[in-house]
Short mmCIF file of C-alpha atoms in Angstrom, two decimals:
data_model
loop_
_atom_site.label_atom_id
_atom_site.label_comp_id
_atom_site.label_asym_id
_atom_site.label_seq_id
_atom_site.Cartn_x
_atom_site.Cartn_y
_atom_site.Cartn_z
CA UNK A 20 -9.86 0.11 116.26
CA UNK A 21 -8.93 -1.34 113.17
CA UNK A 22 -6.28 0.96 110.92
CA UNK A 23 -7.34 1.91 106.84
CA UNK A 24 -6.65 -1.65 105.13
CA UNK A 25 -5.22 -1.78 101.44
CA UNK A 26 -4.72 -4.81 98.49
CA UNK A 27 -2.63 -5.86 97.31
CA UNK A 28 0.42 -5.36 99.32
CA UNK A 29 2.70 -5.82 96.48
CA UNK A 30 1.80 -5.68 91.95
CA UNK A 31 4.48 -6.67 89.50
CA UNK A 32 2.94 -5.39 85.74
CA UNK A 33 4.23 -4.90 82.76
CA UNK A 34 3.49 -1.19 80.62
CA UNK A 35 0.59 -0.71 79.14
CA UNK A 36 -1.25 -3.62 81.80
CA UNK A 37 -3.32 -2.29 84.21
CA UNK A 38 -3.86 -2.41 87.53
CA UNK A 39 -6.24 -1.70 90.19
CA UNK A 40 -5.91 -1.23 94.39
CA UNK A 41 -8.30 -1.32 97.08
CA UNK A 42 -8.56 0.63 100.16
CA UNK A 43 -10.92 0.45 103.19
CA UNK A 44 -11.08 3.33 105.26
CA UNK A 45 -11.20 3.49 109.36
CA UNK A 46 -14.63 2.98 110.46
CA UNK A 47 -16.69 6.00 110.47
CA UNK A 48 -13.96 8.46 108.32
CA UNK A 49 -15.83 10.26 105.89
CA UNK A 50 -12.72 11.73 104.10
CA UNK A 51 -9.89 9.15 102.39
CA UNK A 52 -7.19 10.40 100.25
CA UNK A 53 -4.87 8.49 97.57
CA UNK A 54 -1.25 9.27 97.21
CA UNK A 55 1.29 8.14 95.10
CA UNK A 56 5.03 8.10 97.10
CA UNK A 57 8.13 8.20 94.70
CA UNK A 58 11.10 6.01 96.11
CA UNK A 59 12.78 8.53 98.39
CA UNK A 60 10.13 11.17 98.10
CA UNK A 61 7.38 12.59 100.09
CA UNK A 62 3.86 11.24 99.48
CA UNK A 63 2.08 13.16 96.81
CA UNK A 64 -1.93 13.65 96.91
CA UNK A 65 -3.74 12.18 93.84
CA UNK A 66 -7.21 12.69 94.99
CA UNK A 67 -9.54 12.99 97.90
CA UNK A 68 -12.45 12.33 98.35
CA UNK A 69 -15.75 13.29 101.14
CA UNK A 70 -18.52 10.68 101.49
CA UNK A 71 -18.62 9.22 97.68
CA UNK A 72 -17.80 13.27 96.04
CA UNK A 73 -14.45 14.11 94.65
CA UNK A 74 -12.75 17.17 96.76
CA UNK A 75 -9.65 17.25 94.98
CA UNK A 76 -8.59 15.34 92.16
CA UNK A 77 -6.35 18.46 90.74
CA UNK A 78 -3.03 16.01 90.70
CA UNK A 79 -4.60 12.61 89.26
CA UNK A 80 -3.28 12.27 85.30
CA UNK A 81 -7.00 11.27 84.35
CA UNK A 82 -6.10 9.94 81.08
CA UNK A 83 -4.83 6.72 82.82
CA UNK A 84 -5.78 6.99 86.15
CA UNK A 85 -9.37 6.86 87.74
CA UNK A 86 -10.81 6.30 91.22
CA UNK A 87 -14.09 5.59 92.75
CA UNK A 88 -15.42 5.55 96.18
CA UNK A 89 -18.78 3.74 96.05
CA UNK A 90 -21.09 4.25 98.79
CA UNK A 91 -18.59 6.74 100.95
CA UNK A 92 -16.64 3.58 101.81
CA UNK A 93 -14.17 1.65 99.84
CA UNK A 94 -12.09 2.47 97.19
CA UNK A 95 -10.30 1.74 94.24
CA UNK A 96 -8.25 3.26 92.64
CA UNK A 97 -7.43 1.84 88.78
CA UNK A 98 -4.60 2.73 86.26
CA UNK A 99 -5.12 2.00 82.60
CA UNK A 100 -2.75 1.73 80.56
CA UNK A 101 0.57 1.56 83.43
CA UNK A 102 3.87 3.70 82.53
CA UNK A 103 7.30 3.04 83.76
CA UNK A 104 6.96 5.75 85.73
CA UNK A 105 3.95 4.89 87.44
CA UNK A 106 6.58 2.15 89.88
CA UNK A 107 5.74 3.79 92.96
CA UNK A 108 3.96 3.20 96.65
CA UNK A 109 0.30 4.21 96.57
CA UNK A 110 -0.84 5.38 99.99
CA UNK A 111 -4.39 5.81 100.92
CA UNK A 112 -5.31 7.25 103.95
CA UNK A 113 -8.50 8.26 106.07
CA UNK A 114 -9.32 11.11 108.04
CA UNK A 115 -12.72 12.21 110.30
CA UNK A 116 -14.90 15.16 110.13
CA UNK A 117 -15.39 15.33 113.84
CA UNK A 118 -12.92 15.52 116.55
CA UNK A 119 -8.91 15.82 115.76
CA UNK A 120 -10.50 16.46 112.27
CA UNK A 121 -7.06 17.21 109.84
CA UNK A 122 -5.64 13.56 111.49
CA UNK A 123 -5.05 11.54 108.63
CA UNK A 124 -4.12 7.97 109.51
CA UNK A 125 -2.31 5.90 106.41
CA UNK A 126 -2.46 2.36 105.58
CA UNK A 127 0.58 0.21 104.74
CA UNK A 128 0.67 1.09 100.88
CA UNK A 129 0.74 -1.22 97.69
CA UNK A 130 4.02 -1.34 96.43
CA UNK A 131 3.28 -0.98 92.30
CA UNK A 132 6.08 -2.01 90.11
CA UNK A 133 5.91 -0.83 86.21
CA UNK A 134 8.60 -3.24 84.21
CA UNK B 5 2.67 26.77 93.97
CA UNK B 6 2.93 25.08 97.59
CA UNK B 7 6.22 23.81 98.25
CA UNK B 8 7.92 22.22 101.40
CA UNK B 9 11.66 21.82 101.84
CA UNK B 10 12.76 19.62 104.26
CA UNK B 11 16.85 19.38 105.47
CA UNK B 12 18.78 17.17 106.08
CA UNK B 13 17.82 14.17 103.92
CA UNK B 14 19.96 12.23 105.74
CA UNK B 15 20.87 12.16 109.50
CA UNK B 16 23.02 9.73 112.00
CA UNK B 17 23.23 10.14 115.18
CA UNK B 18 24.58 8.35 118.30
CA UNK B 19 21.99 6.69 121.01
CA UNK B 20 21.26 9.50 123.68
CA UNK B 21 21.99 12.59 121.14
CA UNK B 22 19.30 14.87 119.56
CA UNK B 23 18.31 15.03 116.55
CA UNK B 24 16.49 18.38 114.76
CA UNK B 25 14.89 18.11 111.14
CA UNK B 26 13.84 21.50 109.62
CA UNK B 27 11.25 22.55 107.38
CA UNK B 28 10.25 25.65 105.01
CA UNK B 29 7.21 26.19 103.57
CA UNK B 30 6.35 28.48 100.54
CA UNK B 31 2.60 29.23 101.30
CA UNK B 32 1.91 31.64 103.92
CA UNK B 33 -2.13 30.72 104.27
CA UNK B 34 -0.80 26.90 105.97
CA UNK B 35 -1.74 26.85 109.90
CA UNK B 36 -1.74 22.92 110.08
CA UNK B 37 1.98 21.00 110.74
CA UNK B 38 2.26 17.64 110.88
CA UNK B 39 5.39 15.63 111.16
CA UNK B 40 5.12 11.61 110.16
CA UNK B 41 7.50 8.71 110.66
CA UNK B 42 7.64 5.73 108.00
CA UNK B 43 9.35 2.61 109.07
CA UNK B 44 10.62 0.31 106.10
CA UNK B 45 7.55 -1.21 104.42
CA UNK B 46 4.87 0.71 106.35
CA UNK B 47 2.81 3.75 105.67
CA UNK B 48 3.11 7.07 107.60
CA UNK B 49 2.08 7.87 111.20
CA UNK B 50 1.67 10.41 112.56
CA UNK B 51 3.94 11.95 115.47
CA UNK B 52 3.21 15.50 117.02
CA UNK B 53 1.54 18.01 115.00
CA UNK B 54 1.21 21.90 115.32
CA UNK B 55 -0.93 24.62 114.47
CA UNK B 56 -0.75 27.81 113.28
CA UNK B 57 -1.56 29.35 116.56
CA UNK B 58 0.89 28.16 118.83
CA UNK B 59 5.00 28.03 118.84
CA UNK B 60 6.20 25.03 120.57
CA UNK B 61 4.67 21.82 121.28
CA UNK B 62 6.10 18.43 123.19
CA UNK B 63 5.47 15.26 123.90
CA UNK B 64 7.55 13.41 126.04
CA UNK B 65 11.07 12.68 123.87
CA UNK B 66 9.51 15.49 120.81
CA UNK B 67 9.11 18.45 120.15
CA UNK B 68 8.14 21.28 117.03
CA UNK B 69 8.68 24.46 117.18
CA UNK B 70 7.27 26.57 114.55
CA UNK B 71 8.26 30.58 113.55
CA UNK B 72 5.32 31.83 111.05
CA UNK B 73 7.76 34.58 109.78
CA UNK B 74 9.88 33.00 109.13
CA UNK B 75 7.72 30.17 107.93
CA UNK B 76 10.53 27.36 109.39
CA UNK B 77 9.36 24.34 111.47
CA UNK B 78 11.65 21.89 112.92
CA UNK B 79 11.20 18.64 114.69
CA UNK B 80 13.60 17.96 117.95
CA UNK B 81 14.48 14.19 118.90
CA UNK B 82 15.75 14.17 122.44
CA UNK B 83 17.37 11.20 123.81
CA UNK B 84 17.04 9.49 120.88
CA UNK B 85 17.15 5.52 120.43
CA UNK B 86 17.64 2.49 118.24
CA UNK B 87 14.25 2.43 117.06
CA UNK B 88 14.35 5.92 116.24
CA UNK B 89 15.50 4.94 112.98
CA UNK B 90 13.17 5.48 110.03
CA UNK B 91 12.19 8.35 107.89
CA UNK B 92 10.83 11.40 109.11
CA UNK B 93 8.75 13.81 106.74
CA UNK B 94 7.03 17.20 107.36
CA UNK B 95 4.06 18.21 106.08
CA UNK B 96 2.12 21.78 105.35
CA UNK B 97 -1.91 22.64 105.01
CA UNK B 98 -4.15 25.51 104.22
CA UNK B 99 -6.71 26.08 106.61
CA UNK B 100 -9.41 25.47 103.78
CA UNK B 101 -8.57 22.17 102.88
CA UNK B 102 -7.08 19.04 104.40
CA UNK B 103 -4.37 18.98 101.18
CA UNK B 104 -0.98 18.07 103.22
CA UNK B 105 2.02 18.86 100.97
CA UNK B 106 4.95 16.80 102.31
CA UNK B 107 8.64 17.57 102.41
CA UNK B 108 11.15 14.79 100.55
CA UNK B 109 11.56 13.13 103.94
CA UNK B 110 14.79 12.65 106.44
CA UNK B 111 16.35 9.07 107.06
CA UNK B 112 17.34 9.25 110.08
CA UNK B 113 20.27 6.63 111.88
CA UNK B 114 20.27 6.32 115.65
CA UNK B 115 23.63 4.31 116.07
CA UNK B 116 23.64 1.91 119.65
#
């Protein structure tokens, strides 16, 4: 089984670009998350979606950041305009409704730097 | 709000010791306990989980143990090896949503 893919791997901007990441789920997850890990912090939830609906986006600043999950598959997740303090690791992760249902499996991350 | 402390942030330890990591949360309505390892450059997976319902759970070298009054969870390494190594974090949920707040993580150093 393929694990939850995400592009790029790597993003060098400078403040005030912006600057968009993709994420495809595991097969057949209805849930995927976003998260946004610190250097030498935990990850931090940004917002999660079931199917295409927003769960909980109580975390995501929405006056540069915005995510849509088209369909109840991919994602994207977009930040407009970037802040220093945006340099970070965004996570996104996919969980199932059915069986071992609070699993959530993570992809590798795209390592965002703000300059 | 929810909160999750996780000590130590660091830990080194020689090949064939154990290790323990412990964990406090804040919100007394979590039941679900998840402890993930990152390796350098990858994203979390998941290692042994618990819920609210049981005390102690193991699989093969680890092991959680988890005291709801006291509302402590810690992860137990035995036997630990080289490719131990990485950072370990622990993570907290309510049982009405899949929201996982995450401690700040422990590097740990498993020394040949």
């Amino acid at each position: 089984e393929a694990g939850v893919a995400q592009s790029p791997r790597y993003k060098i901007i400078e403040k005030r670009q912006s600057v968009a990441f993709w994420c495809n789920p595991i097969s057949g997850h209805a849930t995927l998350y976003w998260y946004q890990q610190i250097l030498g912090q935990g990850p931090k939830l940004l917002i999660q979606f079931q199917n295409n609906g927003v769960v909980d986006d109580s975390q995501l600043p929405k006056d540069r950041f915005s995510a849509e999950r088209l369909k109840g598959v991919d994602s994207t997740l977009k930040i407009q305009p970037a802040k220093l303090e945006d340099s970070a690791v965004y996570l996104c992760a996919s969980s199932s409704l059915s069986g071992r249902a609070r699993e959530q499996f993570f992809g590798p991350g795209t390592r965002l730097t703000v300059l | 709000g929810e909160n999750v402390e996780q000590h130590p942030s660091t830990l080194s330890v020689q090949e064939g010791d154990s290790a323990v990591i412990k964990c406090t949360y804040s919100d007394s309505a979590s039941n679900y306990f998840p402890w993930y390892k990152q390796e350098l450059g990858k994203g979390p997976q998941l290692i042994i989980d618990i819920r609210s319902n049981v005390g102690e759970k193991k699989d093969q070298r680890i092991a959680v143990t988890l005291n709801k009054t006291a509302k402590h969870f810690s992860l137990h390494i035995t036997e630990t090896q080289p490719e131990d190594s990485a950072v370990y974090f622990c993570a907290a949920s309510r049982r009405d949503t899949d929201k996982l707040i995450f401690g700040t993580g422990t590097r740990l150093q498993v020394f040949p």
